[in-house]
Short mmCIF file of C-alpha atoms and ligand atoms in Angstrom, two decimals:
data_model
loop_
_atom_site.label_atom_id
_atom_site.label_comp_id
_atom_site.label_asym_id
_atom_site.label_seq_id
_atom_site.Cartn_x
_atom_site.Cartn_y
_atom_site.Cartn_z
CA MET A 21 12.18 20.41 18.74
CA LYS A 22 15.53 20.67 20.52
CA LYS A 23 18.37 21.58 18.22
CA SER A 24 20.57 18.55 17.82
CA ASN A 25 24.30 18.95 18.39
CA LEU A 26 25.00 15.72 16.53
CA PRO A 27 26.93 16.11 13.29
CA SER A 28 24.88 16.66 10.15
CA PRO A 29 25.08 13.87 7.57
CA GLU A 30 28.34 13.54 5.72
CA ILE A 31 28.54 13.41 1.97
CA ALA A 32 30.10 10.00 1.46
CA ARG A 33 33.10 9.83 -0.83
CA SER A 34 33.87 6.20 -0.20
CA VAL A 35 30.56 4.52 -1.01
CA ASN A 36 31.46 2.09 -3.72
CA PRO A 37 29.61 1.31 -5.87
CA PRO A 38 27.24 4.17 -5.33
CA ILE A 39 23.51 4.02 -5.93
CA PRO A 40 23.17 5.49 -9.42
CA PHE A 41 20.94 8.37 -8.35
CA ARG A 42 19.25 10.88 -10.59
CA ASN A 43 17.29 13.75 -9.11
CA THR A 44 14.66 14.76 -11.62
CA TYR A 45 12.27 15.90 -8.90
CA ALA A 46 14.92 18.08 -7.27
CA SER A 47 15.43 19.68 -10.71
CA LEU A 48 11.84 20.98 -10.70
CA PRO A 49 11.15 24.54 -9.48
CA ARG A 50 11.52 25.17 -5.77
CA GLU A 51 7.74 25.27 -5.23
CA PHE A 52 7.76 21.48 -5.57
CA PHE A 53 9.97 20.57 -2.63
CA SER A 54 12.25 21.65 0.14
CA PRO A 55 15.87 20.48 0.22
CA GLN A 56 16.25 18.36 3.34
CA ARG A 57 19.06 16.29 4.74
CA PRO A 58 18.02 13.37 6.92
CA SER A 59 18.71 13.77 10.65
CA HIS A 60 21.68 11.98 12.14
CA VAL A 61 20.77 8.89 14.16
CA PRO A 62 22.96 7.62 17.00
CA ASP A 63 23.16 3.87 16.48
CA PRO A 64 21.88 2.45 13.20
CA GLN A 65 21.46 -1.34 13.11
CA TRP A 66 20.18 -3.54 10.32
CA VAL A 67 16.85 -5.25 10.59
CA ARG A 68 16.60 -6.33 6.97
CA VAL A 69 17.62 -5.33 3.49
CA ASN A 70 15.85 -6.59 0.38
CA ALA A 71 18.68 -7.94 -1.80
CA PRO A 72 16.52 -9.04 -4.78
CA LEU A 73 14.93 -5.58 -4.89
CA ALA A 74 18.36 -3.93 -4.66
CA ASN A 75 19.42 -5.98 -7.70
CA GLU A 76 16.29 -4.94 -9.55
CA LEU A 77 17.18 -1.31 -8.87
CA GLY A 78 20.68 -1.74 -10.24
CA ILE A 79 22.23 -1.56 -6.76
CA ASP A 80 24.91 -4.12 -6.03
CA ALA A 81 23.29 -6.56 -3.58
CA GLU A 82 26.55 -7.11 -1.69
CA TRP A 83 27.00 -3.38 -1.22
CA ALA A 84 23.34 -3.11 -0.17
CA SER A 85 24.08 -5.07 3.00
CA SER A 86 27.42 -3.34 3.74
CA ALA A 87 28.29 -0.99 6.60
CA ASP A 88 28.21 1.91 4.11
CA ALA A 89 24.70 0.97 3.03
CA LEU A 90 23.59 0.87 6.67
CA GLN A 91 24.74 4.48 6.99
CA VAL A 92 22.92 5.43 3.77
CA PHE A 93 19.65 3.70 4.75
CA SER A 94 19.77 5.33 8.19
CA GLY A 95 20.28 8.78 6.65
CA ASN A 96 23.66 9.28 8.31
CA ILE A 97 25.44 9.33 4.97
CA ILE A 98 24.15 10.87 1.79
CA ALA A 99 25.20 8.69 -1.12
CA PRO A 100 27.04 10.49 -3.90
CA GLY A 101 24.64 11.88 -6.47
CA SER A 102 21.66 12.04 -4.10
CA GLN A 103 19.95 15.40 -3.58
CA PRO A 104 17.61 14.68 -0.68
CA ILE A 105 14.34 16.61 -0.62
CA ALA A 106 10.96 16.67 1.10
CA GLN A 107 8.14 16.85 -1.45
CA ALA A 108 5.25 19.32 -1.21
CA TYR A 109 1.70 18.04 -1.48
CA ALA A 110 -1.80 18.70 -0.18
CA GLY A 111 -4.56 16.23 0.59
CA HIS A 112 -8.14 15.57 1.57
CA GLN A 113 -7.93 13.90 4.95
CA PHE A 114 -11.16 12.02 5.62
CA GLY A 115 -12.84 14.40 3.20
CA ASN A 116 -11.40 17.67 4.55
CA PHE A 117 -8.98 19.55 2.36
CA VAL A 118 -5.62 20.42 3.90
CA PRO A 119 -3.78 22.73 1.47
CA GLN A 120 -0.33 21.82 2.76
CA LEU A 121 0.75 18.40 4.01
CA GLY A 122 3.97 17.32 2.30
CA ASP A 123 6.67 14.90 3.39
CA GLY A 124 6.62 15.46 7.13
CA ARG A 125 8.56 12.30 7.94
CA ALA A 126 9.83 11.16 4.57
CA ILE A 127 12.81 12.27 2.50
CA LEU A 128 13.24 11.44 -1.16
CA LEU A 129 16.87 10.51 -1.72
CA GLY A 130 16.50 10.47 -5.49
CA GLU A 131 15.54 8.14 -8.33
CA VAL A 132 17.27 5.25 -10.04
CA ILE A 133 16.54 3.53 -13.34
CA ASP A 134 15.75 -0.10 -12.62
CA VAL A 135 16.90 -3.06 -14.70
CA TYR A 136 13.67 -2.83 -16.70
CA GLY A 137 14.46 0.77 -17.64
CA ASN A 138 11.81 2.30 -15.35
CA PRO A 139 12.49 5.18 -12.96
CA ARG A 140 11.97 4.33 -9.27
CA ASP A 141 12.06 6.65 -6.27
CA ILE A 142 14.06 5.74 -3.19
CA ALA A 143 12.87 7.49 -0.04
CA LEU A 144 13.54 7.25 3.68
CA LYS A 145 10.60 7.25 6.04
CA GLY A 146 11.21 8.33 9.63
CA SER A 147 14.41 10.29 9.08
CA GLY A 148 13.47 13.39 11.02
CA ARG A 149 11.76 16.72 10.71
CA THR A 150 11.29 18.52 7.42
CA ALA A 151 9.75 21.82 6.34
CA PHE A 152 6.42 19.92 6.21
CA SER A 153 6.49 18.28 9.63
CA ARG A 154 4.05 20.71 11.26
CA GLY A 155 3.88 19.51 14.89
CA GLY A 156 5.33 16.06 14.20
CA ASP A 157 8.80 14.73 14.98
CA GLY A 158 9.40 13.24 11.53
CA LYS A 159 10.27 9.92 13.13
CA CYS A 160 8.94 6.42 12.72
CA ALA A 161 8.51 3.78 15.40
CA LEU A 162 9.77 0.28 14.65
CA GLY A 163 6.26 -1.24 14.54
CA PRO A 164 4.92 0.75 11.56
CA ALA A 165 8.22 0.22 9.71
CA LEU A 166 7.99 -3.57 10.15
CA ARG A 167 4.32 -3.51 9.18
CA GLU A 168 5.03 -1.62 5.97
CA TYR A 169 7.90 -3.96 5.10
CA LEU A 170 5.84 -7.10 5.66
CA VAL A 171 2.63 -5.95 4.03
CA SER A 172 4.04 -4.08 1.02
CA GLU A 173 6.27 -7.04 0.10
CA ALA A 174 3.38 -9.47 0.59
CA MET A 175 1.23 -7.28 -1.66
CA PHE A 176 3.93 -7.42 -4.32
CA ALA A 177 4.05 -11.22 -4.07
CA LEU A 178 0.26 -11.31 -4.34
CA GLY A 179 0.56 -9.42 -7.62
CA VAL A 180 -0.89 -6.15 -6.33
CA PRO A 181 0.68 -2.91 -7.66
CA SER A 182 2.50 -1.54 -4.63
CA THR A 183 5.38 0.49 -3.33
CA ARG A 184 8.20 -1.78 -2.19
CA ALA A 185 10.38 -2.24 0.87
CA LEU A 186 14.14 -1.91 0.36
CA ALA A 187 15.31 -1.79 3.98
CA VAL A 188 14.47 -1.35 7.62
CA VAL A 189 17.03 -0.21 10.17
CA THR A 190 16.66 0.66 13.82
CA THR A 191 18.09 4.02 14.85
CA GLY A 192 19.03 3.60 18.50
CA GLU A 193 16.59 6.41 19.31
CA ILE A 194 13.41 6.35 21.32
CA VAL A 195 10.32 7.62 19.51
CA ARG A 196 7.70 9.09 21.83
CA ARG A 197 4.07 8.33 21.02
CA ASP A 198 1.46 7.42 23.64
CA GLU A 199 4.31 5.16 24.81
CA ASP A 200 8.04 5.11 24.09
CA PHE A 201 9.03 2.96 21.14
CA ALA A 202 12.28 1.96 19.45
CA GLY A 203 12.82 4.18 16.40
CA ALA A 204 13.33 2.89 12.87
CA ILE A 205 13.84 4.09 9.33
CA PHE A 206 12.06 2.42 6.46
CA THR A 207 13.37 2.71 2.90
CA ARG A 208 10.51 2.85 0.44
CA VAL A 209 10.72 2.35 -3.31
CA ALA A 210 7.93 3.70 -5.52
CA SER A 211 7.45 4.14 -9.23
CA SER A 212 6.96 7.74 -8.12
CA HIS A 213 5.62 9.59 -5.10
CA LEU A 214 3.23 11.72 -7.17
CA ARG A 215 -0.15 11.79 -5.49
CA VAL A 216 -3.58 13.19 -6.22
CA GLY A 217 -2.62 15.58 -3.42
CA THR A 218 0.43 16.79 -5.37
CA PHE A 219 -1.90 18.13 -8.07
CA ALA A 220 -4.24 19.49 -5.39
CA TYR A 221 -1.34 21.41 -3.83
CA PHE A 222 -0.83 23.58 -6.92
CA ALA A 223 -4.51 23.71 -7.90
CA ALA A 224 -5.38 25.14 -4.47
CA ARG A 225 -2.75 27.85 -5.01
CA GLU A 226 -4.17 28.50 -8.51
CA ASP A 227 -0.61 28.06 -9.72
CA LEU A 228 -1.31 27.02 -13.29
CA GLY A 229 2.33 27.26 -14.30
CA SER A 230 3.38 24.70 -11.70
CA LEU A 231 0.39 22.50 -12.56
CA ARG A 232 1.58 22.39 -16.18
CA ILE A 233 5.08 21.46 -15.07
CA LEU A 234 3.68 18.76 -12.77
CA LEU A 235 1.51 17.37 -15.56
CA ASP A 236 4.50 17.19 -17.93
CA TYR A 237 6.53 15.48 -15.21
CA ALA A 238 3.74 12.97 -14.50
CA LEU A 239 3.28 12.23 -18.21
CA ALA A 240 7.00 11.67 -18.68
CA ARG A 241 7.05 9.34 -15.70
CA HIS A 242 3.78 7.45 -16.08
CA GLY A 243 2.56 8.01 -19.63
CA GLY A 244 -1.00 8.96 -20.43
CA GLY A 245 -0.16 11.45 -23.20
CA SER A 246 -2.36 14.33 -22.03
CA ALA A 247 -4.17 15.66 -18.96
CA MET A 248 -7.28 13.77 -20.03
CA GLY A 249 -5.21 10.67 -20.78
CA LEU A 250 -3.59 10.83 -17.35
CA LEU A 251 -7.00 11.06 -15.69
CA GLU A 252 -8.32 8.11 -17.71
CA GLN A 253 -5.24 6.05 -16.89
CA CYS A 254 -5.48 6.87 -13.19
CA ILE A 255 -9.13 5.88 -13.15
CA THR A 256 -8.54 2.58 -14.89
CA ARG A 257 -5.63 1.73 -12.62
CA HIS A 258 -7.35 2.67 -9.36
CA ALA A 259 -10.56 0.86 -10.33
CA ALA A 260 -8.52 -2.28 -11.01
CA LEU A 261 -6.44 -1.77 -7.86
CA VAL A 262 -9.42 -1.46 -5.52
CA ALA A 263 -11.08 -4.52 -7.07
CA GLN A 264 -7.87 -6.45 -6.47
CA TRP A 265 -7.64 -5.21 -2.85
CA MET A 266 -11.20 -6.31 -2.23
CA SER A 267 -10.61 -9.71 -3.78
CA LEU A 268 -7.94 -10.28 -1.13
CA GLY A 269 -9.94 -8.85 1.78
CA PHE A 270 -7.56 -5.89 1.99
CA ILE A 271 -8.63 -2.66 3.65
CA HIS A 272 -6.29 0.25 3.01
CA GLY A 273 -7.66 2.26 5.91
CA VAL A 274 -6.50 5.75 4.98
CA MET A 275 -7.42 6.42 1.36
CA ASN A 276 -6.92 10.17 1.66
CA THR A 277 -5.95 11.94 -1.57
CA ASP A 278 -2.39 12.36 -0.28
CA ASN A 279 -2.22 8.55 -0.07
CA CYS A 280 -3.61 8.05 -3.56
CA SER A 281 -0.80 7.62 -6.07
CA ILE A 282 -0.83 8.81 -9.66
CA SER A 283 0.97 5.60 -10.66
CA GLY A 284 -1.88 3.40 -9.37
CA GLU A 285 0.34 1.69 -6.81
CA THR A 286 -0.85 0.98 -3.29
CA ILE A 287 0.94 3.54 -1.14
CA ASP A 288 1.02 4.25 2.60
CA TYR A 289 0.64 1.14 4.71
CA GLY A 290 -0.48 2.91 7.87
CA PRO A 291 -3.52 1.32 9.49
CA CYS A 292 -4.12 -1.18 6.65
CA ALA A 293 -5.27 -4.72 7.36
CA PHE A 294 -6.52 -7.93 5.78
CA MET A 295 -9.87 -9.16 7.04
CA ASP A 296 -10.16 -12.47 8.80
CA ALA A 297 -13.93 -12.86 9.30
CA PHE A 298 -15.72 -11.23 6.39
CA HIS A 299 -17.97 -8.24 6.80
CA PRO A 300 -18.49 -5.56 4.14
CA ASN A 301 -18.44 -2.81 6.78
CA CYS A 302 -15.18 -4.05 8.23
CA VAL A 303 -12.84 -1.23 9.37
CA PHE A 304 -9.60 -1.59 11.33
CA SER A 305 -8.19 1.92 11.51
CA ALA A 306 -8.65 3.40 14.97
CA ILE A 307 -9.07 6.87 13.43
CA ASP A 308 -11.69 5.88 10.81
CA ARG A 309 -14.61 6.33 13.17
CA GLN A 310 -17.22 6.87 10.45
CA GLY A 311 -16.18 3.82 8.47
CA ARG A 312 -15.35 6.03 5.50
CA TYR A 313 -12.78 3.53 4.25
CA ALA A 314 -14.59 0.29 5.12
CA TRP A 315 -13.96 -2.71 2.82
CA SER A 316 -17.07 -2.14 0.72
CA ARG A 317 -16.75 1.66 0.55
CA GLN A 318 -13.30 1.60 -1.04
CA PRO A 319 -14.55 1.89 -4.66
CA GLU A 320 -16.76 4.86 -3.81
CA MET A 321 -13.88 6.57 -2.02
CA ALA A 322 -11.41 5.84 -4.83
CA GLN A 323 -13.86 7.37 -7.27
CA TRP A 324 -14.23 10.37 -4.97
CA ASN A 325 -10.44 10.73 -5.05
CA MET A 326 -10.50 10.55 -8.84
CA ALA A 327 -13.11 13.34 -8.91
CA ARG A 328 -10.70 15.46 -6.82
CA LEU A 329 -7.92 14.67 -9.33
CA ALA A 330 -10.21 15.64 -12.22
CA GLU A 331 -10.94 19.01 -10.56
CA THR A 332 -7.26 19.84 -10.32
CA LEU A 333 -6.78 18.92 -13.99
CA LEU A 334 -9.72 20.97 -15.34
CA PRO A 335 -7.67 24.02 -16.45
CA LEU A 336 -5.17 21.72 -18.17
CA ILE A 337 -7.91 19.69 -19.87
CA GLU A 338 -9.47 22.97 -20.96
CA GLU A 339 -6.21 23.89 -22.70
CA GLU A 340 -6.40 20.59 -24.56
CA ILE A 341 -10.05 20.26 -25.54
CA GLY A 342 -11.96 23.41 -24.59
CA ASP A 343 -14.93 22.97 -22.23
CA PRO A 344 -13.47 20.39 -19.83
CA LEU A 345 -16.46 19.60 -17.64
CA PRO A 346 -18.53 17.16 -19.73
CA ALA A 347 -15.50 15.04 -20.64
CA ALA A 348 -14.06 15.09 -17.12
CA GLU A 349 -17.40 14.18 -15.56
CA ALA A 350 -17.94 11.34 -18.00
CA THR A 351 -14.46 10.03 -17.31
CA VAL A 352 -14.93 10.12 -13.54
CA ALA A 353 -18.30 8.40 -14.00
CA SER A 354 -16.57 5.66 -16.02
CA PHE A 355 -14.84 4.57 -12.79
CA ALA A 356 -17.99 2.66 -11.80
CA LYS A 357 -17.98 0.45 -14.89
CA CYS A 358 -14.21 -0.06 -14.75
CA PHE A 359 -14.50 -1.12 -11.14
CA ASN A 360 -17.55 -3.35 -11.65
CA ASP A 361 -15.86 -5.12 -14.56
CA ALA A 362 -12.67 -5.63 -12.58
CA PHE A 363 -14.55 -6.78 -9.47
CA LEU A 364 -16.63 -9.28 -11.45
CA GLU A 365 -13.52 -10.60 -13.16
CA ARG A 366 -11.63 -11.07 -9.89
CA PHE A 367 -14.54 -12.64 -8.04
CA SER A 368 -15.62 -14.87 -10.93
CA ALA A 369 -12.11 -16.31 -10.86
CA LYS A 370 -12.23 -16.73 -7.08
CA PHE A 371 -15.46 -18.73 -7.46
CA GLY A 372 -14.18 -20.52 -10.57
CA ILE A 373 -17.25 -19.44 -12.54
CA VAL A 374 -17.76 -17.76 -15.91
CA ASN A 375 -17.22 -13.98 -15.90
CA ASP A 376 -20.79 -12.96 -16.66
CA PRO A 377 -22.85 -10.17 -15.05
CA GLN A 378 -25.64 -12.74 -14.64
CA ASN A 379 -23.46 -14.40 -11.99
CA SER A 380 -23.32 -11.26 -9.83
CA GLU A 381 -26.13 -12.48 -7.60
CA LEU A 382 -24.35 -15.75 -6.87
CA ILE A 383 -21.31 -13.72 -5.77
CA SER A 384 -23.37 -11.27 -3.69
CA SER A 385 -25.27 -14.05 -1.99
CA ALA A 386 -21.99 -15.75 -1.04
CA LEU A 387 -20.75 -12.49 0.48
CA ARG A 388 -24.01 -12.16 2.44
CA LEU A 389 -23.67 -15.74 3.64
CA MET A 390 -20.09 -15.11 4.77
CA ALA A 391 -21.02 -11.88 6.52
CA SER A 392 -24.03 -13.30 8.34
CA GLN A 393 -22.05 -16.28 9.61
CA HIS A 394 -18.68 -14.56 10.21
CA ALA A 395 -16.81 -16.85 7.82
CA ASP A 396 -13.09 -16.29 7.39
CA PHE A 397 -12.71 -14.66 3.95
CA THR A 398 -9.51 -16.42 2.85
CA GLU A 399 -10.43 -19.78 4.35
CA PHE A 400 -13.86 -19.68 2.68
CA PHE A 401 -12.28 -19.60 -0.77
CA LEU A 402 -9.62 -22.19 0.03
CA GLN A 403 -12.17 -24.68 1.32
CA LEU A 404 -14.41 -23.87 -1.63
CA THR A 405 -11.51 -24.65 -3.97
CA ALA A 406 -11.10 -27.97 -2.16
CA VAL A 407 -14.79 -28.69 -2.79
CA ALA A 408 -14.27 -27.93 -6.50
CA GLU A 409 -11.28 -30.28 -6.53
CA ALA A 410 -12.58 -33.19 -4.48
CA GLY A 411 -16.32 -32.75 -4.12
CA ASP A 412 -16.39 -33.21 -0.35
CA ARG A 413 -18.12 -30.25 1.29
CA THR A 414 -17.62 -31.20 4.95
CA LEU A 415 -14.67 -28.91 5.72
CA TRP A 416 -16.21 -25.97 3.88
CA LEU A 417 -19.49 -26.44 5.73
CA ALA A 418 -17.73 -26.49 9.10
CA ALA A 419 -17.43 -22.68 8.98
CA PHE A 420 -21.22 -22.22 9.02
CA SER A 421 -23.63 -22.58 11.89
CA ASP A 422 -26.65 -22.38 9.56
CA LYS A 423 -25.80 -25.40 7.41
CA SER A 424 -28.98 -25.32 5.37
CA ALA A 425 -28.36 -21.78 4.03
CA ALA A 426 -24.76 -22.74 3.28
CA ASN A 427 -25.76 -26.00 1.56
CA GLU A 428 -28.34 -24.20 -0.52
CA TRP A 429 -25.78 -21.66 -1.73
CA LEU A 430 -23.23 -24.40 -2.43
CA ASP A 431 -25.74 -26.33 -4.56
CA ALA A 432 -26.38 -23.23 -6.64
CA TRP A 433 -22.65 -22.66 -7.04
CA GLN A 434 -21.99 -26.26 -8.07
CA ASP A 435 -24.56 -25.90 -10.85
CA HIS A 436 -22.01 -23.52 -12.43
CA GLN A 437 -19.44 -26.35 -12.73
CA PRO A 438 -16.67 -24.36 -11.10
CA ASN A 439 -13.13 -24.60 -12.45
CA ALA A 440 -10.82 -25.63 -9.60
CA ALA A 441 -7.60 -24.74 -11.48
CA VAL A 442 -8.81 -21.16 -11.99
CA MET A 443 -9.76 -20.98 -8.31
CA ARG A 444 -6.30 -22.12 -7.20
CA MET A 445 -4.73 -19.27 -9.13
CA ALA A 446 -7.18 -16.68 -7.78
CA ASN A 447 -7.18 -17.66 -4.10
CA PRO A 448 -3.94 -17.25 -2.15
CA ILE A 449 -3.22 -19.68 0.66
CA LEU A 450 -1.32 -17.05 2.66
CA ILE A 451 -2.24 -13.46 3.28
CA PRO A 452 -0.51 -11.17 5.80
CA ARG A 453 -2.92 -11.86 8.61
CA ASN A 454 -3.07 -9.10 11.20
CA HIS A 455 -2.37 -11.20 14.22
CA LEU A 456 0.84 -12.46 12.62
CA VAL A 457 1.91 -8.95 11.62
CA GLU A 458 1.18 -7.88 15.19
CA GLN A 459 3.15 -10.80 16.68
CA ALA A 460 6.12 -9.99 14.42
CA ILE A 461 6.00 -6.35 15.56
CA GLN A 462 5.84 -7.31 19.23
CA GLY A 463 8.79 -9.66 18.67
CA GLY A 464 10.69 -6.78 17.04
CA TYR A 465 10.11 -4.53 20.04
CA ARG A 466 11.64 -7.26 22.20
CA GLY A 467 14.64 -7.40 19.86
CA ASP A 468 13.53 -10.73 18.37
CA PHE A 469 13.12 -10.41 14.61
CA SER A 470 12.83 -14.15 13.91
CA LEU A 471 9.08 -14.11 13.19
CA PHE A 472 9.45 -10.94 11.10
CA HIS A 473 12.09 -12.65 8.92
CA ARG A 474 10.15 -15.90 8.74
CA LEU A 475 6.96 -14.15 7.65
CA THR A 476 8.84 -12.05 5.11
CA GLU A 477 10.10 -15.27 3.53
CA ALA A 478 6.79 -17.14 3.82
CA TRP A 479 4.77 -14.33 2.24
CA LYS A 480 6.98 -14.38 -0.84
CA ASN A 481 4.99 -17.50 -1.87
CA PRO A 482 1.35 -16.84 -1.04
CA TRP A 483 0.00 -19.18 -3.72
CA GLN A 484 2.26 -22.17 -3.13
CA PRO A 485 3.81 -21.85 0.32
CA GLU A 486 6.48 -24.16 1.65
CA HIS A 487 4.99 -26.94 3.75
CA ASN A 488 6.42 -25.44 6.98
CA ASP A 489 4.74 -22.12 6.25
CA LEU A 490 1.23 -23.57 6.09
CA VAL A 491 0.96 -22.79 9.82
CA PHE A 492 0.55 -19.17 8.74
CA ALA A 493 -2.59 -19.99 6.75
CA THR A 494 -4.69 -20.63 9.83
CA PRO A 495 -7.13 -17.92 10.92
CA PRO A 496 -6.40 -16.39 14.34
CA LEU A 497 -7.63 -18.02 17.51
CA PRO A 498 -10.26 -15.90 19.28
CA HIS A 499 -7.70 -14.40 21.69
CA GLU A 500 -5.32 -13.60 18.80
CA VAL A 501 -7.76 -11.59 16.68
CA VAL A 502 -6.62 -8.03 15.99
CA ARG A 503 -9.57 -5.66 15.57
CA GLN A 504 -7.85 -2.28 15.47
CA THR A 505 -4.83 -0.89 13.71
CA PHE A 506 -3.03 2.41 14.21
CA CYS A 507 -1.01 4.69 11.94
CA GLY A 508 1.57 5.05 14.66
CA THR A 509 2.42 8.55 13.40
P1 AMP B 124 -0.24 9.79 6.68
O1 AMP B 124 -1.53 9.75 7.40
O2 AMP B 124 0.78 8.83 7.18
O3 AMP B 124 -0.44 9.69 5.22
O4 AMP B 124 0.38 11.24 6.97
C1 AMP B 124 -0.32 12.41 6.74
C2 AMP B 124 0.60 13.62 6.87
O5 AMP B 124 1.15 13.68 8.17
C3 AMP B 124 1.76 13.63 5.92
O6 AMP B 124 2.01 14.96 5.55
C4 AMP B 124 2.88 13.10 6.76
O7 AMP B 124 4.14 13.52 6.30
C5 AMP B 124 2.56 13.72 8.10
N1 AMP B 124 3.14 12.94 9.21
C6 AMP B 124 2.78 11.72 9.63
N2 AMP B 124 3.53 11.32 10.67
C7 AMP B 124 4.40 12.33 10.93
C8 AMP B 124 5.44 12.54 11.90
N3 AMP B 124 5.73 11.62 12.82
N4 AMP B 124 6.11 13.70 11.85
C9 AMP B 124 5.82 14.64 10.95
N5 AMP B 124 4.86 14.51 10.01
C10 AMP B 124 4.15 13.37 10.01
MG1 MG B 125 0.73 9.42 3.66
#
């Protein structure tokens, strides 16, 4: 990397009112992070700032869209009170352990206490090289920044635990990938950036002292009470999270342990995607060649991640209860029941039927029907809800070429006297369809952010969209279908 002769970021004295930063992570021992100022960028320009989220974080919404804020969210100015750092972590990437990953293109500016009294991290993504960048440039192209903004905010509106999007700015720089792209900086908000990989980082170094400090920090931040309690809480939250993803047709795409949060929030919107046509083996990520993180494999992989978390916690659990293995193994095994219960609950609601394990076969047979006839996942449930409401099955049937198999399944389902009101609440009308995300990104690269803004607004109301936004409910036309997604890193 060429040494930049641009000025290093100024400490702002005039930012008023400042973001009320605390820096609890920067107060941990130096093994946990590396101090890191963001790189200077030549020409920061606003794409969007999330005023309601700023308010929630106790940041004045008017300030949040000011010229000072633009400098802060581009990394050119460090707000008073912020001690920017890059966090250390490890991770299993597609199953292979990498003992040091860390924030290679992210910088934690600090934490704030939100209006609900909860600590929230504010971090820049794409603000230049850090001690953990390895061969990378630490930058972010505009496309991935827009994707993360759109999808993470849509996930929030859909009720899915998720990191949030506070801002996107363009930098005036070119980011070199396989092509040249406009550069951007994304401001991410998370209830913390603790990952399974953060524990793995210290466990791999057999640094028990740091593991204890990390555990105490995680307990203070996320509760759980003990190492065992933290593991149980993580397992319950991730089992519920994956069931919720699957109920929306969401495929995370890169469920490595460094992208698996201790808080149970969805984190890292790299190659993620929502399915159009349903298939359990559906994969979008260009780098997931084995289908490790396919739609239907997500519970197994989340449980695998939880087993890796349990391993890192063993010495700490041992300090609490003696022989840690039987309890840890039983807890990891409990993921399966937690997930199955959560999956059944979500899908029973989607079908408007009673939450009863005896109904599992009706659900499975519907998924087989959808897969064999390439039915659009979201549309299937919306048309099914319409059948529950009005009784007419014509529109629902239109998605199937083998009408007799579809009719047979529908008869069986109707015997359950489905509850249409429950279905309405469980089946969103809008999801962030890939082709729309892709069109918004392409618009952004042309300097036209109108679709990006329109989708951001539309996806705030996935259950009851404005009439004008119903155009975004339609599945893609054959030439619009997006089959592959890329991290863009
Ligand atoms: P991800 O697959 O996005 O979760 O990233 C995996 C690891 O690669 C993390 O340690 C990232 O910080 C790092 N990384 C990704 N993109 C870049 C980049 N452009 N420059 C430096 N590090 C990166
Ligand atoms: Mg990551």
